[in-house]
JSON list of C-alpha atoms in Angstrom, two decimals:
[
{"chain": "A", "resi": 1, "resn": "MET", "atom": "CA", "xyz": [0.00, 0.00, 0.00]},
{"chain": "A", "resi": 2, "resn": "SER", "atom": "CA", "xyz": [2.97, 2.31, 0.48]},
{"chain": "A", "resi": 3, "resn": "ASP", "atom": "CA", "xyz": [3.36, 2.88, -3.25]},
{"chain": "A", "resi": 4, "resn": "ILE", "atom": "CA", "xyz": [-0.02, 4.62, -3.56]},
{"chain": "A", "resi": 5, "resn": "MET", "atom": "CA", "xyz": [-1.32, 7.78, -2.04]},
{"chain": "A", "resi": 6, "resn": "VAL", "atom": "CA", "xyz": [-3.48, 7.11, 1.00]},
{"chain": "A", "resi": 7, "resn": "LYS", "atom": "CA", "xyz": [-6.09, 9.66, 1.94]},
{"chain": "A", "resi": 8, "resn": "SER", "atom": "CA", "xyz": [-6.23, 10.84, 5.54]},
{"chain": "A", "resi": 9, "resn": "ASN", "atom": "CA", "xyz": [-9.75, 9.59, 6.12]},
{"chain": "A", "resi": 10, "resn": "GLU", "atom": "CA", "xyz": [-8.75, 6.10, 4.88]},
{"chain": "A", "resi": 11, "resn": "VAL", "atom": "CA", "xyz": [-6.00, 5.79, 7.49]},
{"chain": "A", "resi": 12, "resn": "LYS", "atom": "CA", "xyz": [-8.25, 7.17, 10.23]},
{"chain": "A", "resi": 13, "resn": "THR", "atom": "CA", "xyz": [-11.17, 4.90, 9.37]},
{"chain": "A", "resi": 14, "resn": "ALA", "atom": "CA", "xyz": [-9.01, 1.76, 9.24]},
{"chain": "A", "resi": 15, "resn": "LEU", "atom": "CA", "xyz": [-7.22, 2.74, 12.46]},
{"chain": "A", "resi": 16, "resn": "LYS", "atom": "CA", "xyz": [-10.48, 3.32, 14.33]},
{"chain": "A", "resi": 17, "resn": "GLU", "atom": "CA", "xyz": [-11.80, -0.04, 13.16]},
{"chain": "A", "resi": 18, "resn": "PHE", "atom": "CA", "xyz": [-8.59, -1.72, 14.34]},
{"chain": "A", "resi": 19, "resn": "MET", "atom": "CA", "xyz": [-8.73, 0.03, 17.72]},
{"chain": "A", "resi": 20, "resn": "VAL", "atom": "CA", "xyz": [-12.38, -0.91, 18.32]},
{"chain": "A", "resi": 21, "resn": "ALA", "atom": "CA", "xyz": [-11.84, -4.53, 17.29]},
{"chain": "A", "resi": 22, "resn": "ASN", "atom": "CA", "xyz": [-8.59, -5.08, 19.18]},
{"chain": "A", "resi": 23, "resn": "PHE", "atom": "CA", "xyz": [-8.69, -2.83, 22.22]},
{"chain": "A", "resi": 24, "resn": "LEU", "atom": "CA", "xyz": [-12.34, -2.02, 22.84]},
{"chain": "A", "resi": 25, "resn": "PHE", "atom": "CA", "xyz": [-13.37, -5.61, 22.03]},
{"chain": "A", "resi": 26, "resn": "GLY", "atom": "CA", "xyz": [-15.95, -4.52, 19.49]},
{"chain": "A", "resi": 27, "resn": "GLN", "atom": "CA", "xyz": [-17.63, -2.04, 21.83]},
{"chain": "A", "resi": 28, "resn": "ASP", "atom": "CA", "xyz": [-17.84, 0.83, 19.39]},
{"chain": "A", "resi": 29, "resn": "SER", "atom": "CA", "xyz": [-20.14, 2.56, 21.86]},
{"chain": "A", "resi": 30, "resn": "LEU", "atom": "CA", "xyz": [-16.96, 3.54, 23.70]},
{"chain": "A", "resi": 31, "resn": "LYS", "atom": "CA", "xyz": [-16.26, 6.54, 21.53]},
{"chain": "A", "resi": 32, "resn": "PHE", "atom": "CA", "xyz": [-13.05, 8.50, 21.36]},
{"chain": "A", "resi": 33, "resn": "ASP", "atom": "CA", "xyz": [-12.15, 11.61, 19.42]},
{"chain": "A", "resi": 34, "resn": "ASP", "atom": "CA", "xyz": [-9.35, 11.80, 16.89]},
{"chain": "A", "resi": 35, "resn": "ASP", "atom": "CA", "xyz": [-7.22, 13.87, 19.29]},
{"chain": "A", "resi": 36, "resn": "ASP", "atom": "CA", "xyz": [-7.88, 11.75, 22.42]},
{"chain": "A", "resi": 37, "resn": "SER", "atom": "CA", "xyz": [-4.77, 10.15, 23.90]},
{"chain": "A", "resi": 38, "resn": "PHE", "atom": "CA", "xyz": [-4.96, 6.37, 23.67]},
{"chain": "A", "resi": 39, "resn": "LEU", "atom": "CA", "xyz": [-2.97, 6.07, 26.90]},
{"chain": "A", "resi": 40, "resn": "GLU", "atom": "CA", "xyz": [-4.83, 8.73, 28.90]},
{"chain": "A", "resi": 41, "resn": "LYS", "atom": "CA", "xyz": [-8.24, 7.34, 27.87]},
{"chain": "A", "resi": 42, "resn": "GLY", "atom": "CA", "xyz": [-7.13, 3.83, 28.84]},
{"chain": "A", "resi": 43, "resn": "ILE", "atom": "CA", "xyz": [-7.73, 2.54, 25.32]},
{"chain": "A", "resi": 44, "resn": "ILE", "atom": "CA", "xyz": [-4.25, 1.10, 24.92]},
{"chain": "A", "resi": 45, "resn": "ASP", "atom": "CA", "xyz": [-1.32, 0.14, 27.14]},
{"chain": "A", "resi": 46, "resn": "SER", "atom": "CA", "xyz": [2.35, -0.53, 26.48]},
{"chain": "A", "resi": 47, "resn": "THR", "atom": "CA", "xyz": [1.63, -4.00, 25.11]},
{"chain": "A", "resi": 48, "resn": "GLY", "atom": "CA", "xyz": [-1.08, -2.50, 22.93]},
{"chain": "A", "resi": 49, "resn": "ILE", "atom": "CA", "xyz": [1.44, -0.09, 21.45]},
{"chain": "A", "resi": 50, "resn": "LEU", "atom": "CA", "xyz": [3.39, -3.10, 20.17]},
{"chain": "A", "resi": 51, "resn": "GLU", "atom": "CA", "xyz": [0.20, -4.48, 18.58]},
{"chain": "A", "resi": 52, "resn": "LEU", "atom": "CA", "xyz": [-0.49, -1.08, 17.02]},
{"chain": "A", "resi": 53, "resn": "ILE", "atom": "CA", "xyz": [3.03, -0.92, 15.59]},
{"chain": "A", "resi": 54, "resn": "SER", "atom": "CA", "xyz": [2.71, -4.41, 14.15]},
{"chain": "A", "resi": 55, "resn": "TYR", "atom": "CA", "xyz": [-0.63, -3.46, 12.57]},
{"chain": "A", "resi": 56, "resn": "LEU", "atom": "CA", "xyz": [0.83, -0.29, 11.03]},
{"chain": "A", "resi": 57, "resn": "GLU", "atom": "CA", "xyz": [3.90, -2.06, 9.67]},
{"chain": "A", "resi": 58, "resn": "GLU", "atom": "CA", "xyz": [1.87, -4.88, 8.13]},
{"chain": "A", "resi": 59, "resn": "THR", "atom": "CA", "xyz": [-0.98, -2.75, 6.81]},
{"chain": "A", "resi": 60, "resn": "TYR", "atom": "CA", "xyz": [1.05, 0.09, 5.32]},
{"chain": "A", "resi": 61, "resn": "THR", "atom": "CA", "xyz": [4.34, -1.71, 4.63]},
{"chain": "A", "resi": 62, "resn": "ILE", "atom": "CA", "xyz": [6.29, 0.77, 6.72]},
{"chain": "A", "resi": 63, "resn": "SER", "atom": "CA", "xyz": [8.97, 0.32, 9.34]},
{"chain": "A", "resi": 64, "resn": "VAL", "atom": "CA", "xyz": [8.58, 2.05, 12.69]},
{"chain": "A", "resi": 65, "resn": "GLU", "atom": "CA", "xyz": [12.04, 2.84, 14.06]},
{"chain": "A", "resi": 66, "resn": "ASP", "atom": "CA", "xyz": [12.91, 2.92, 17.75]},
{"chain": "A", "resi": 67, "resn": "ASP", "atom": "CA", "xyz": [13.33, 6.71, 17.75]},
{"chain": "A", "resi": 68, "resn": "GLU", "atom": "CA", "xyz": [9.81, 7.05, 16.31]},
{"chain": "A", "resi": 69, "resn": "LEU", "atom": "CA", "xyz": [8.18, 5.29, 19.28]},
{"chain": "A", "resi": 70, "resn": "ILE", "atom": "CA", "xyz": [7.00, 8.51, 20.85]},
{"chain": "A", "resi": 71, "resn": "PRO", "atom": "CA", "xyz": [3.53, 9.75, 21.84]},
{"chain": "A", "resi": 72, "resn": "GLU", "atom": "CA", "xyz": [3.66, 12.46, 19.18]},
{"chain": "A", "resi": 73, "resn": "ASN", "atom": "CA", "xyz": [3.53, 9.67, 16.56]},
{"chain": "A", "resi": 74, "resn": "LEU", "atom": "CA", "xyz": [1.38, 6.99, 18.16]},
{"chain": "A", "resi": 75, "resn": "ASP", "atom": "CA", "xyz": [-0.93, 8.30, 20.91]},
{"chain": "A", "resi": 76, "resn": "SER", "atom": "CA", "xyz": [-4.04, 9.45, 19.01]},
{"chain": "A", "resi": 77, "resn": "VAL", "atom": "CA", "xyz": [-5.86, 8.84, 15.76]},
{"chain": "A", "resi": 78, "resn": "ASN", "atom": "CA", "xyz": [-4.62, 12.14, 14.35]},
{"chain": "A", "resi": 79, "resn": "ALA", "atom": "CA", "xyz": [-1.04, 11.48, 15.47]},
{"chain": "A", "resi": 80, "resn": "VAL", "atom": "CA", "xyz": [-0.98, 8.03, 13.89]},
{"chain": "A", "resi": 81, "resn": "ASP", "atom": "CA", "xyz": [-2.60, 9.34, 10.71]},
{"chain": "A", "resi": 82, "resn": "THR", "atom": "CA", "xyz": [0.02, 12.07, 10.33]},
{"chain": "A", "resi": 83, "resn": "PHE", "atom": "CA", "xyz": [2.84, 9.65, 11.13]},
{"chain": "A", "resi": 84, "resn": "VAL", "atom": "CA", "xyz": [1.67, 6.98, 8.65]},
{"chain": "A", "resi": 85, "resn": "ARG", "atom": "CA", "xyz": [1.12, 9.44, 5.83]},
{"chain": "A", "resi": 86, "resn": "ARG", "atom": "CA", "xyz": [4.55, 11.01, 6.49]},
{"chain": "A", "resi": 87, "resn": "LYS", "atom": "CA", "xyz": [6.15, 7.55, 6.35]},
{"chain": "A", "resi": 88, "resn": "LEU", "atom": "CA", "xyz": [4.29, 6.69, 3.14]},
{"chain": "A", "resi": 89, "resn": "ASN", "atom": "CA", "xyz": [5.47, 9.91, 1.55]},
{"chain": "A", "resi": 90, "resn": "GLY", "atom": "CA", "xyz": [9.07, 8.96, 2.27]},
{"chain": "A", "resi": 91, "resn": "ALA", "atom": "CA", "xyz": [9.82, 11.34, 5.12]},
{"chain": "A", "resi": 92, "resn": "GLY", "atom": "CA", "xyz": [12.19, 10.06, 7.75]},
{"chain": "A", "resi": 93, "resn": "SER", "atom": "CA", "xyz": [11.96, 10.11, 11.51]},
{"chain": "A", "resi": 94, "resn": "ALA", "atom": "CA", "xyz": [9.39, 12.40, 13.06]},
{"chain": "A", "resi": 95, "resn": "ASN", "atom": "CA", "xyz": [11.66, 13.40, 15.92]},
{"chain": "A", "resi": 96, "resn": "SER", "atom": "CA", "xyz": [12.27, 17.12, 15.98]}
]
């Protein structure tokens, strides 16, 4: 999938479906906003981050480097969306 342009809403929609299925156990009544912190809302824990990374790497054929394992990249729908699209567009590490 990395060789085609992915629209923001496509990443967000797929990510939300993954989060509901894997961390909210199908309870889509437990809503969260695109800017809500996965950790602060109790949606995901440290083990869940590893599952999320595996999902992103497999789904989008990207590699998440150790220095990219930061909340700014992985702690909300919007953060993950920005991170994935940056990786797909060939940008390097998101660390500033």
